[in-house]
Short mmCIF file of C-alpha atoms and ligand atoms in Angstrom, two decimals:
data_model
loop_
_atom_site.label_atom_id
_atom_site.label_comp_id
_atom_site.label_asym_id
_atom_site.label_seq_id
_atom_site.Cartn_x
_atom_site.Cartn_y
_atom_site.Cartn_z
CA MET G 1 -15.71 -22.39 3.31
CA THR G 2 -12.65 -20.66 4.75
CA GLU G 3 -13.26 -19.24 8.20
CA LEU G 4 -13.29 -15.47 8.27
CA THR G 5 -11.07 -15.11 11.30
CA GLY G 6 -8.89 -18.15 10.67
CA GLY G 7 -6.14 -19.20 13.02
CA PRO G 8 -7.06 -18.90 16.67
CA SER G 9 -10.75 -18.38 17.20
CA LEU G 10 -10.46 -14.76 18.10
CA PRO G 11 -13.71 -13.08 19.22
CA GLN G 12 -14.59 -10.44 16.65
CA GLU G 13 -15.36 -7.69 19.14
CA ARG G 14 -13.98 -4.42 20.45
CA ARG G 15 -13.06 -4.69 24.11
CA VAL G 16 -11.39 -1.91 26.08
CA VAL G 17 -10.55 -3.06 29.61
CA THR G 18 -7.61 -0.75 30.47
CA ALA G 19 -6.30 2.60 29.39
CA ILE G 20 -4.72 2.32 25.94
CA PRO G 21 -1.86 1.55 26.12
CA GLY G 22 -2.46 -0.52 29.28
CA PRO G 23 -0.01 -1.28 32.10
CA LYS G 24 1.57 -4.36 30.51
CA SER G 25 2.08 -2.52 27.24
CA LEU G 26 3.68 0.36 29.14
CA GLU G 27 6.09 -2.06 30.81
CA LEU G 28 7.02 -3.57 27.47
CA GLN G 29 7.34 -0.11 25.99
CA ALA G 30 9.95 0.74 28.63
CA ARG G 31 11.95 -2.38 27.69
CA ARG G 32 11.52 -1.50 24.04
CA THR G 33 12.76 2.04 24.54
CA ALA G 34 15.92 0.67 26.18
CA ALA G 35 16.59 -1.99 23.54
CA VAL G 36 15.13 -0.83 20.22
CA ALA G 37 16.65 1.97 18.14
CA GLY G 38 14.79 5.25 18.52
CA GLY G 39 14.48 5.67 14.76
CA VAL G 40 11.95 2.83 14.59
CA GLY G 41 8.55 4.23 15.54
CA SER G 42 5.17 2.73 16.38
CA VAL G 43 1.82 4.36 15.69
CA LEU G 44 0.25 2.90 18.83
CA PRO G 45 2.48 1.14 21.38
CA VAL G 46 0.07 -1.56 22.48
CA PHE G 47 1.85 -4.90 22.34
CA THR G 48 0.06 -7.52 20.30
CA VAL G 49 -0.61 -11.08 21.39
CA ARG G 50 -3.10 -12.25 18.77
CA ALA G 51 -4.73 -10.78 15.71
CA GLY G 52 -7.17 -11.97 13.10
CA GLY G 53 -10.24 -10.99 11.13
CA GLY G 54 -10.86 -7.35 12.05
CA VAL G 55 -9.25 -7.22 15.50
CA ILE G 56 -5.92 -6.98 17.31
CA GLU G 57 -5.71 -8.28 20.87
CA ASP G 58 -3.09 -6.81 23.21
CA VAL G 59 -1.19 -7.99 26.29
CA ASP G 60 -3.64 -6.22 28.59
CA GLY G 61 -6.66 -8.05 27.21
CA ASN G 62 -7.89 -5.18 25.04
CA SER G 63 -9.27 -6.00 21.62
CA LEU G 64 -8.87 -3.21 19.07
CA ILE G 65 -10.78 -2.78 15.82
CA ASP G 66 -8.16 -2.83 13.09
CA PHE G 67 -8.45 -0.09 10.45
CA GLY G 68 -4.79 -0.42 9.50
CA SER G 69 -4.06 -4.02 8.44
CA GLY G 70 -0.41 -3.50 9.37
CA ILE G 71 -0.31 -0.81 6.62
CA ALA G 72 -2.41 -2.58 4.00
CA VAL G 73 -0.83 -5.99 4.48
CA THR G 74 -3.29 -8.32 6.22
CA SER G 75 -6.14 -8.00 3.74
CA VAL G 76 -7.11 -11.63 4.46
CA GLY G 77 -6.69 -11.04 8.20
CA SER G 78 -3.60 -11.63 10.34
CA SER G 79 -4.20 -15.34 10.82
CA ALA G 80 -6.18 -16.44 7.79
CA GLU G 81 -6.86 -20.16 7.84
CA ALA G 82 -5.34 -20.95 4.44
CA VAL G 83 -2.26 -18.81 5.13
CA VAL G 84 -1.63 -20.46 8.49
CA ARG G 85 -2.26 -23.96 7.13
CA ARG G 86 -0.05 -23.65 4.07
CA ALA G 87 2.76 -21.73 5.77
CA SER G 88 2.79 -24.17 8.72
CA ALA G 89 2.99 -27.18 6.41
CA GLN G 90 5.83 -25.57 4.49
CA LEU G 91 7.61 -24.65 7.72
CA ALA G 92 7.59 -28.31 8.73
CA ASP G 93 8.88 -29.47 5.30
CA PHE G 94 11.74 -26.99 4.90
CA THR G 95 12.29 -23.34 5.80
CA HIS G 96 14.81 -22.36 3.17
CA THR G 97 17.11 -23.59 0.46
CA CYS G 98 17.63 -20.28 -1.39
CA PHE G 99 15.88 -20.36 -4.75
CA MET G 100 19.22 -19.48 -6.38
CA VAL G 101 20.73 -22.67 -4.92
CA THR G 102 18.01 -25.30 -5.28
CA PRO G 103 14.54 -24.17 -6.42
CA TYR G 104 11.10 -25.27 -5.20
CA GLU G 105 7.61 -25.35 -6.68
CA GLY G 106 5.98 -22.69 -4.46
CA TYR G 107 8.08 -19.90 -5.99
CA VAL G 108 7.09 -20.96 -9.50
CA GLU G 109 3.44 -21.25 -8.52
CA VAL G 110 3.40 -17.71 -7.08
CA CYS G 111 4.89 -16.43 -10.36
CA GLU G 112 2.23 -18.33 -12.32
CA GLN G 113 -0.50 -16.78 -10.16
CA LEU G 114 0.99 -13.31 -10.66
CA ALA G 115 1.00 -13.81 -14.43
CA GLU G 116 -2.66 -14.79 -14.29
CA LEU G 117 -3.87 -12.07 -11.92
CA THR G 118 -2.02 -8.98 -13.18
CA PRO G 119 -3.49 -6.92 -16.05
CA GLY G 120 -2.84 -7.85 -19.69
CA ASP G 121 -2.82 -11.16 -21.56
CA HIS G 122 0.73 -10.88 -22.90
CA ALA G 123 3.49 -13.32 -21.85
CA LYS G 124 4.61 -12.41 -18.31
CA LYS G 125 7.36 -13.39 -15.92
CA SER G 126 8.10 -12.50 -12.29
CA ALA G 127 10.96 -12.32 -9.82
CA LEU G 128 10.37 -12.49 -6.06
CA PHE G 129 11.93 -10.42 -3.29
CA ASN G 130 11.43 -9.67 0.42
CA SER G 131 10.11 -6.13 0.66
CA GLY G 132 8.34 -3.52 -1.37
CA ALA G 133 11.42 -1.34 -1.59
CA GLU G 134 13.43 -4.25 -2.92
CA ALA G 135 10.80 -4.90 -5.60
CA VAL G 136 10.89 -1.27 -6.71
CA GLU G 137 14.71 -1.28 -6.82
CA ASN G 138 14.63 -4.39 -8.97
CA ALA G 139 12.02 -2.90 -11.30
CA VAL G 140 14.48 -0.06 -11.90
CA LYS G 141 17.35 -2.50 -12.51
CA ILE G 142 15.23 -4.45 -14.99
CA ALA G 143 13.99 -1.33 -16.80
CA ARG G 144 17.55 -0.01 -17.09
CA ALA G 145 18.83 -3.33 -18.41
CA TYR G 146 16.01 -3.46 -20.97
CA THR G 147 16.13 0.13 -22.22
CA LYS G 148 19.87 0.73 -21.73
CA ARG G 149 18.81 4.12 -20.33
CA GLN G 150 19.30 5.52 -16.84
CA ALA G 151 16.75 8.16 -15.87
CA VAL G 152 13.78 7.31 -13.66
CA VAL G 153 10.72 9.54 -13.43
CA VAL G 154 8.55 9.64 -10.30
CA PHE G 155 5.78 11.91 -9.03
CA ASP G 156 5.00 14.49 -6.38
CA HIS G 157 3.63 12.79 -3.22
CA GLY G 158 4.99 9.41 -4.36
CA TYR G 159 6.28 6.81 -1.89
CA HIS G 160 8.43 3.87 -2.92
CA GLY G 161 10.50 2.84 0.11
CA ARG G 162 13.37 3.58 2.47
CA THR G 163 16.47 2.06 0.79
CA ASN G 164 18.87 4.47 -0.87
CA LEU G 165 17.40 4.29 -4.37
CA THR G 166 13.82 4.22 -3.12
CA MET G 167 14.44 7.15 -0.76
CA ALA G 168 15.45 9.04 -3.87
CA LEU G 169 12.19 7.97 -5.51
CA THR G 170 10.12 8.95 -2.46
CA ALA G 171 8.88 12.54 -2.39
CA LYS G 172 8.58 13.41 1.29
CA ASN G 173 11.61 14.51 3.27
CA MET G 174 10.46 14.02 6.87
CA PRO G 175 10.68 11.34 8.19
CA TYR G 176 11.85 9.25 5.24
CA LYS G 177 14.89 11.08 3.87
CA HIS G 178 15.98 13.78 6.27
CA GLY G 179 19.71 13.54 6.99
CA PHE G 180 20.08 10.27 5.06
CA GLY G 181 21.48 11.61 1.77
CA PRO G 182 23.21 11.68 -0.62
CA PHE G 183 20.56 10.00 -2.71
CA ALA G 184 20.80 7.99 -5.91
CA PRO G 185 21.19 10.10 -9.06
CA GLU G 186 19.09 10.18 -12.25
CA VAL G 187 15.77 10.45 -10.45
CA TYR G 188 13.36 13.16 -11.66
CA ARG G 189 10.10 14.20 -10.01
CA VAL G 190 7.13 15.60 -11.91
CA PRO G 191 3.60 16.75 -10.94
CA VAL G 192 0.74 14.35 -10.27
CA ALA G 193 -2.97 15.03 -10.81
CA TYR G 194 -4.01 15.72 -7.20
CA GLY G 195 -7.53 16.94 -7.89
CA TYR G 196 -8.36 18.34 -4.46
CA ARG G 197 -5.27 20.58 -4.44
CA TRP G 198 -4.92 21.40 -8.13
CA PRO G 199 -4.69 25.21 -8.40
CA THR G 200 -7.16 25.56 -11.28
CA GLY G 201 -9.61 23.00 -9.87
CA PRO G 202 -10.24 19.30 -10.26
CA GLU G 203 -11.89 19.57 -13.72
CA ASN G 204 -8.69 20.71 -15.41
CA CYS G 205 -6.37 18.68 -13.26
CA ALA G 206 -5.76 15.53 -15.31
CA GLU G 207 -5.10 17.43 -18.53
CA GLU G 208 -2.89 20.13 -17.01
CA ALA G 209 -0.90 17.82 -14.73
CA ALA G 210 -0.22 15.38 -17.57
CA ALA G 211 0.85 18.23 -19.86
CA GLN G 212 3.20 19.61 -17.19
CA ALA G 213 4.65 16.19 -16.40
CA ILE G 214 5.21 15.34 -20.05
CA ASP G 215 6.72 18.77 -20.73
CA MET G 216 9.16 18.40 -17.84
CA ILE G 217 10.16 14.91 -18.92
CA SER G 218 10.60 15.98 -22.54
CA LYS G 219 12.38 19.28 -21.91
CA GLN G 220 14.34 18.69 -18.69
CA VAL G 221 15.23 15.00 -18.87
CA GLY G 222 14.74 13.99 -22.49
CA ALA G 223 12.29 11.17 -23.13
CA ASP G 224 15.07 9.16 -24.81
CA ASN G 225 17.01 9.10 -21.55
CA VAL G 226 14.17 7.71 -19.46
CA ALA G 227 14.27 4.02 -18.51
CA ALA G 228 11.15 3.98 -16.35
CA ILE G 229 8.19 6.02 -15.18
CA ILE G 230 7.04 4.73 -11.78
CA ILE G 231 3.69 5.63 -10.26
CA GLU G 232 1.30 4.34 -7.62
CA PRO G 233 -2.13 4.08 -9.30
CA VAL G 234 -3.53 5.30 -5.97
CA LEU G 235 -0.81 7.15 -4.06
CA GLY G 236 -0.60 5.66 -0.57
CA GLU G 237 1.70 7.31 1.94
CA GLY G 238 1.31 10.59 0.03
CA GLY G 239 -2.34 10.82 1.11
CA PHE G 240 -4.51 8.27 -0.72
CA ILE G 241 -4.51 10.43 -3.82
CA GLU G 242 -6.38 9.01 -6.78
CA PRO G 243 -4.84 10.73 -9.80
CA ALA G 244 -7.65 12.58 -11.61
CA LYS G 245 -9.24 10.34 -14.24
CA GLY G 246 -7.39 10.54 -17.53
CA PHE G 247 -3.99 11.29 -16.03
CA LEU G 248 -2.70 7.71 -15.77
CA PRO G 249 -3.73 6.73 -19.32
CA ARG G 250 -1.97 9.82 -20.71
CA ILE G 251 1.24 9.08 -18.84
CA ALA G 252 1.11 5.40 -19.81
CA GLN G 253 0.59 6.35 -23.46
CA PHE G 254 3.50 8.79 -23.32
CA ALA G 255 5.70 6.02 -21.91
CA LYS G 256 4.61 3.67 -24.68
CA ASP G 257 5.23 6.25 -27.41
CA ASN G 258 8.75 6.85 -26.12
CA GLY G 259 9.97 3.35 -25.34
CA ILE G 260 9.83 4.01 -21.58
CA VAL G 261 8.99 1.15 -19.21
CA PHE G 262 5.77 2.07 -17.36
CA VAL G 263 5.87 0.69 -13.82
CA ALA G 264 2.77 0.56 -11.62
CA ASP G 265 3.78 0.41 -7.95
CA GLU G 266 0.83 -1.55 -6.54
CA ILE G 267 2.56 -2.45 -3.30
CA GLN G 268 -0.13 -0.70 -1.26
CA SER G 269 -3.04 -0.64 -3.74
CA GLY G 270 -2.79 -4.19 -5.07
CA PHE G 271 -4.39 -7.54 -4.26
CA CYS G 272 -8.08 -6.57 -3.90
CA ARG G 273 -7.40 -3.51 -1.73
CA THR G 274 -9.27 -1.12 -4.04
CA GLY G 275 -11.97 -3.59 -5.05
CA GLN G 276 -10.05 -4.84 -8.08
CA TRP G 277 -7.07 -7.16 -8.20
CA PHE G 278 -4.97 -4.12 -9.09
CA ALA G 279 -5.88 -0.44 -8.94
CA CYS G 280 -4.57 0.30 -12.44
CA GLU G 281 -7.40 -1.85 -13.86
CA ASP G 282 -9.78 0.98 -12.95
CA GLU G 283 -8.71 2.91 -16.06
CA GLY G 284 -7.76 -0.13 -18.11
CA ILE G 285 -4.02 0.48 -17.74
CA VAL G 286 -1.74 -2.43 -18.63
CA PRO G 287 1.62 -1.64 -17.03
CA ASP G 288 4.85 -3.00 -18.49
CA LEU G 289 5.99 -3.89 -14.98
CA ILE G 290 4.03 -4.06 -11.75
CA THR G 291 5.51 -4.17 -8.25
CA THR G 292 3.61 -5.95 -5.50
CA ALA G 293 4.21 -6.78 -1.81
CA LYS G 294 2.14 -6.21 1.37
CA GLY G 295 -1.22 -7.91 0.68
CA ILE G 296 0.34 -10.64 -1.45
CA ALA G 297 1.26 -13.01 1.40
CA GLY G 298 -1.16 -12.45 4.29
CA GLY G 299 1.52 -10.92 6.52
CA LEU G 300 4.66 -12.80 5.54
CA PRO G 301 7.42 -10.84 3.84
CA LEU G 302 7.18 -11.29 0.09
CA ALA G 303 7.37 -8.92 -2.87
CA ALA G 304 7.43 -9.29 -6.62
CA VAL G 305 8.16 -7.63 -9.91
CA THR G 306 5.90 -8.94 -12.66
CA GLY G 307 5.88 -7.85 -16.26
CA ARG G 308 6.33 -8.37 -19.95
CA ALA G 309 8.48 -11.45 -20.47
CA GLU G 310 10.90 -9.69 -22.82
CA ILE G 311 11.49 -6.89 -20.30
CA MET G 312 11.79 -9.25 -17.33
CA ASP G 313 14.32 -11.35 -19.26
CA ALA G 314 16.53 -8.35 -20.10
CA ALA G 315 18.64 -8.67 -16.95
CA HIS G 316 21.53 -11.10 -17.52
CA PRO G 317 21.39 -14.54 -15.83
CA GLY G 318 22.41 -14.12 -12.20
CA GLY G 319 21.69 -10.37 -12.34
CA LEU G 320 18.63 -10.61 -10.06
CA GLY G 321 18.22 -12.37 -6.76
CA GLY G 322 19.00 -12.29 -3.05
CA THR G 323 19.37 -14.90 -0.31
CA TYR G 324 15.77 -14.90 0.89
CA GLY G 325 13.82 -13.63 -2.13
CA GLY G 326 10.74 -15.83 -2.57
CA ASN G 327 11.28 -17.69 0.68
CA PRO G 328 9.28 -20.96 0.60
CA VAL G 329 7.23 -20.17 3.72
CA ALA G 330 6.35 -16.73 2.34
CA CYS G 331 5.39 -18.31 -1.01
CA ALA G 332 3.17 -20.86 0.74
CA ALA G 333 1.53 -18.00 2.63
CA ALA G 334 1.00 -16.10 -0.62
CA LEU G 335 -0.73 -19.09 -2.19
CA GLY G 336 -2.96 -19.27 0.89
CA ALA G 337 -3.70 -15.54 0.73
CA ILE G 338 -4.55 -15.65 -2.98
CA GLU G 339 -6.75 -18.70 -2.41
CA THR G 340 -8.58 -16.78 0.33
CA MET G 341 -9.04 -13.71 -1.87
CA ARG G 342 -10.61 -15.84 -4.59
CA GLU G 343 -12.73 -17.98 -2.26
CA LEU G 344 -14.15 -15.10 -0.25
CA ASP G 345 -14.34 -12.75 -3.27
CA LEU G 346 -12.43 -10.06 -1.41
CA ASN G 347 -12.79 -7.65 -4.33
CA ALA G 348 -16.52 -7.61 -3.67
CA LYS G 349 -15.85 -7.22 0.06
CA ALA G 350 -13.59 -4.22 -0.61
CA ARG G 351 -16.27 -2.59 -2.75
CA ARG G 352 -18.84 -3.12 0.00
CA ILE G 353 -16.45 -1.54 2.53
CA GLU G 354 -16.18 1.49 0.22
CA GLU G 355 -19.95 1.75 0.01
CA VAL G 356 -20.39 1.66 3.79
CA MET G 357 -17.45 3.96 4.56
CA LYS G 358 -18.03 6.55 1.87
CA GLY G 359 -21.72 6.78 2.70
CA ARG G 360 -21.07 7.56 6.32
CA LEU G 361 -17.99 9.72 5.76
CA ALA G 362 -19.81 11.86 3.18
CA ALA G 363 -22.51 12.53 5.78
CA LEU G 364 -19.82 13.50 8.30
CA GLN G 365 -18.24 15.85 5.75
CA GLU G 366 -21.57 17.73 5.51
CA LYS G 367 -21.48 18.31 9.26
CA HIS G 368 -17.79 18.94 9.87
CA GLY G 369 -15.93 21.69 8.07
CA ILE G 370 -12.60 20.13 8.94
CA ILE G 371 -13.23 17.27 6.48
CA GLY G 372 -12.05 18.81 3.23
CA ASP G 373 -12.14 15.68 1.12
CA VAL G 374 -13.35 12.07 1.31
CA ARG G 375 -11.63 9.84 -1.20
CA GLY G 376 -10.15 6.49 -2.12
CA ARG G 377 -11.45 3.24 -3.47
CA GLY G 378 -12.44 -0.07 -1.94
CA ALA G 379 -10.92 -0.54 1.50
CA MET G 380 -8.37 2.23 0.85
CA ILE G 381 -10.37 5.23 2.03
CA ALA G 382 -9.23 8.51 3.57
CA ILE G 383 -10.41 11.87 4.84
CA GLU G 384 -8.24 14.93 4.30
CA LEU G 385 -8.48 17.38 7.20
CA VAL G 386 -8.28 21.14 6.73
CA GLU G 387 -8.90 24.39 8.57
CA PRO G 388 -12.68 24.84 8.12
CA GLY G 389 -13.58 26.97 5.11
CA THR G 390 -10.08 26.68 3.60
CA LYS G 391 -7.83 24.01 2.16
CA THR G 392 -5.08 24.71 4.67
CA PRO G 393 -3.82 21.30 5.84
CA ASN G 394 -4.81 20.51 9.42
CA ALA G 395 -2.28 17.97 10.68
CA ALA G 396 -3.17 18.76 14.29
CA ALA G 397 -6.75 17.61 13.70
CA ALA G 398 -5.57 14.39 12.04
CA GLY G 399 -3.30 13.67 15.00
CA ALA G 400 -5.98 14.49 17.56
CA LEU G 401 -8.58 12.38 15.77
CA ALA G 402 -6.23 9.41 15.51
CA LYS G 403 -5.42 9.72 19.20
CA ALA G 404 -9.09 9.90 20.16
CA CYS G 405 -9.84 6.79 18.09
CA HIS G 406 -6.94 4.88 19.63
CA ALA G 407 -8.18 5.65 23.13
CA GLU G 408 -11.53 4.08 22.22
CA GLY G 409 -9.97 0.94 20.79
CA LEU G 410 -9.97 1.78 17.10
CA LEU G 411 -6.62 1.60 15.32
CA VAL G 412 -6.37 4.20 12.54
CA LEU G 413 -3.34 5.56 10.67
CA THR G 414 -2.48 8.97 9.30
CA CYS G 415 -0.62 9.78 6.08
CA GLY G 416 -0.15 12.53 3.53
CA THR G 417 2.61 14.91 2.53
CA TYR G 418 1.12 17.42 4.98
CA GLY G 419 0.35 14.79 7.65
CA ASN G 420 -3.32 15.79 7.55
CA VAL G 421 -4.92 12.67 6.13
CA LEU G 422 -6.62 10.01 8.23
CA ARG G 423 -6.61 6.74 6.31
CA PHE G 424 -8.68 3.61 6.72
CA LEU G 425 -7.30 0.25 5.60
CA PRO G 426 -9.38 -2.42 7.34
CA PRO G 427 -8.71 -6.07 6.62
CA LEU G 428 -11.05 -6.99 3.77
CA VAL G 429 -12.50 -9.78 5.93
CA ILE G 430 -13.68 -7.39 8.67
CA GLY G 431 -17.30 -7.91 9.72
CA GLU G 432 -19.73 -5.14 8.84
CA ASP G 433 -20.70 -4.69 12.48
CA LEU G 434 -17.09 -3.93 13.42
CA LEU G 435 -16.75 -1.66 10.40
CA ASN G 436 -19.76 0.35 11.53
CA GLU G 437 -18.60 0.38 15.14
CA GLY G 438 -15.28 1.80 13.95
CA LEU G 439 -17.13 4.49 12.01
CA ASP G 440 -19.24 5.27 15.12
CA ILE G 441 -16.00 5.91 17.00
CA ILE G 442 -14.71 8.23 14.26
CA GLU G 443 -18.04 10.06 14.30
CA ALA G 444 -17.92 10.53 18.08
CA ALA G 445 -14.27 11.63 17.93
CA LEU G 446 -15.13 14.26 15.32
CA GLU G 447 -17.86 15.63 17.59
CA ARG G 448 -15.35 15.95 20.42
CA ILE G 449 -12.35 17.60 18.77
N1 LIG S 1 5.73 1.30 -2.48
C1 LIG S 1 3.47 2.15 -2.76
O1 LIG S 1 3.25 1.82 0.05
C2 LIG S 1 5.35 0.78 1.75
C3 LIG S 1 5.64 2.30 4.39
C4 LIG S 1 5.70 2.32 5.85
P1 LIG S 1 8.32 -1.90 2.03
N2 LIG S 1 4.40 1.60 2.42
C5 LIG S 1 4.45 1.58 3.87
C6 LIG S 1 6.92 3.01 6.33
O2 LIG S 1 6.79 4.08 6.93
O3 LIG S 1 8.01 2.46 6.14
C7 LIG S 1 5.47 0.94 0.24
C8 LIG S 1 4.41 1.46 -0.52
C9 LIG S 1 4.59 1.62 -1.91
C10 LIG S 1 6.75 0.78 -1.77
C11 LIG S 1 6.66 0.59 -0.40
C12 LIG S 1 7.82 0.00 0.33
O4 LIG S 1 7.50 -1.26 0.80
O5 LIG S 1 7.82 -3.31 2.09
O6 LIG S 1 7.99 -1.08 3.24
O7 LIG S 1 9.76 -1.82 1.65
#
């Protein structure tokens, strides 16, 4: 049986022994401010020394409950036994050859695993990269090569990365795009079925949003010009928006009917995060291409594009690659992470986290008018904060709540186009006692603000 915490035997407890951040973190923060570019932020400037299971230990001896997983990355924990073991062994054997120079088995094995785990039983192939943004960029390259078309359709509230093309694909200006243009051309944005904020109500949302999106694509872009439609099956940075049921199947069908490559960006929602291997399985969607990263490799940088063999093979030989893509240590880590997900049945763990979280958050929503919506699936759960009695976004409350949680030793993140969503992304291996303790802290913080 794989140990839950893995790596160093880190006590699975919350421990607050200084102010947060503590004196040593403040010292390091001063050095950081002098040496690190101001454009790179940190949610909570406590400097980490160890992390694993459901906790992060800092330089001052504090132990924080982790409801962030390094933005949905360390689903198996930050030092999972199988990840550490396999990556360490690989590190000792060789660090790098460049797969484009001399290949190695780990890369192939990760691609085989991706073919097995992703939806659909058609022939599949994969290509590996370093970051989510790079995977999305390559999905666009592949779709363009396959369709010989140029346009790319994305959605309101979508997030796909910070490189030039993926900034163009990302919806939100601040902080991702502001002042960084000009952006890549041939990118078109259409509405998404955001039930909570749909003007005519959630019941009509899927139907109306799909009709509007399809009309815009058909009339403004021309379906024949579209290479790819890219969507996150649960929108992450945009606010943990689950498109209203029925929307995704309609868009996928429209893509199919018009020879458009349907790309599911599962970089945040994939690898057991929502209680299924991939979130698009929830409505039985079989994407043509799927982009993955984050959870795939237990914290090491790895990303992939996986899809129909004939689409993946459309790029000419030598047309895809990069020096580090599919680095052997990252591949070894991925095989360890996938092994852990299977062994510990992390899909079941994610569903249990949803049960615990949603139960308690729904009760809090009854009591607190500032909680407008509780949503998400698995261990990808959020509360959207509003001015009580309205749907006016309340970013101040989200910020204050996050701050109050941090002070008590609970790491939470915010998100959302309006900055008013508090999101919870615990490692899937977190113990239920820590999960409940984290929720106690949120409950107490809500009472206070
Ligand atoms: N697609 C769906 O969630 C990364 C962004 C954090 P990279 N999300 C976290 C930040 O502020 O930079 C993400 C995602 C989806 C693509 C990406 C991009 O993945 O590995 O950050 O490039």
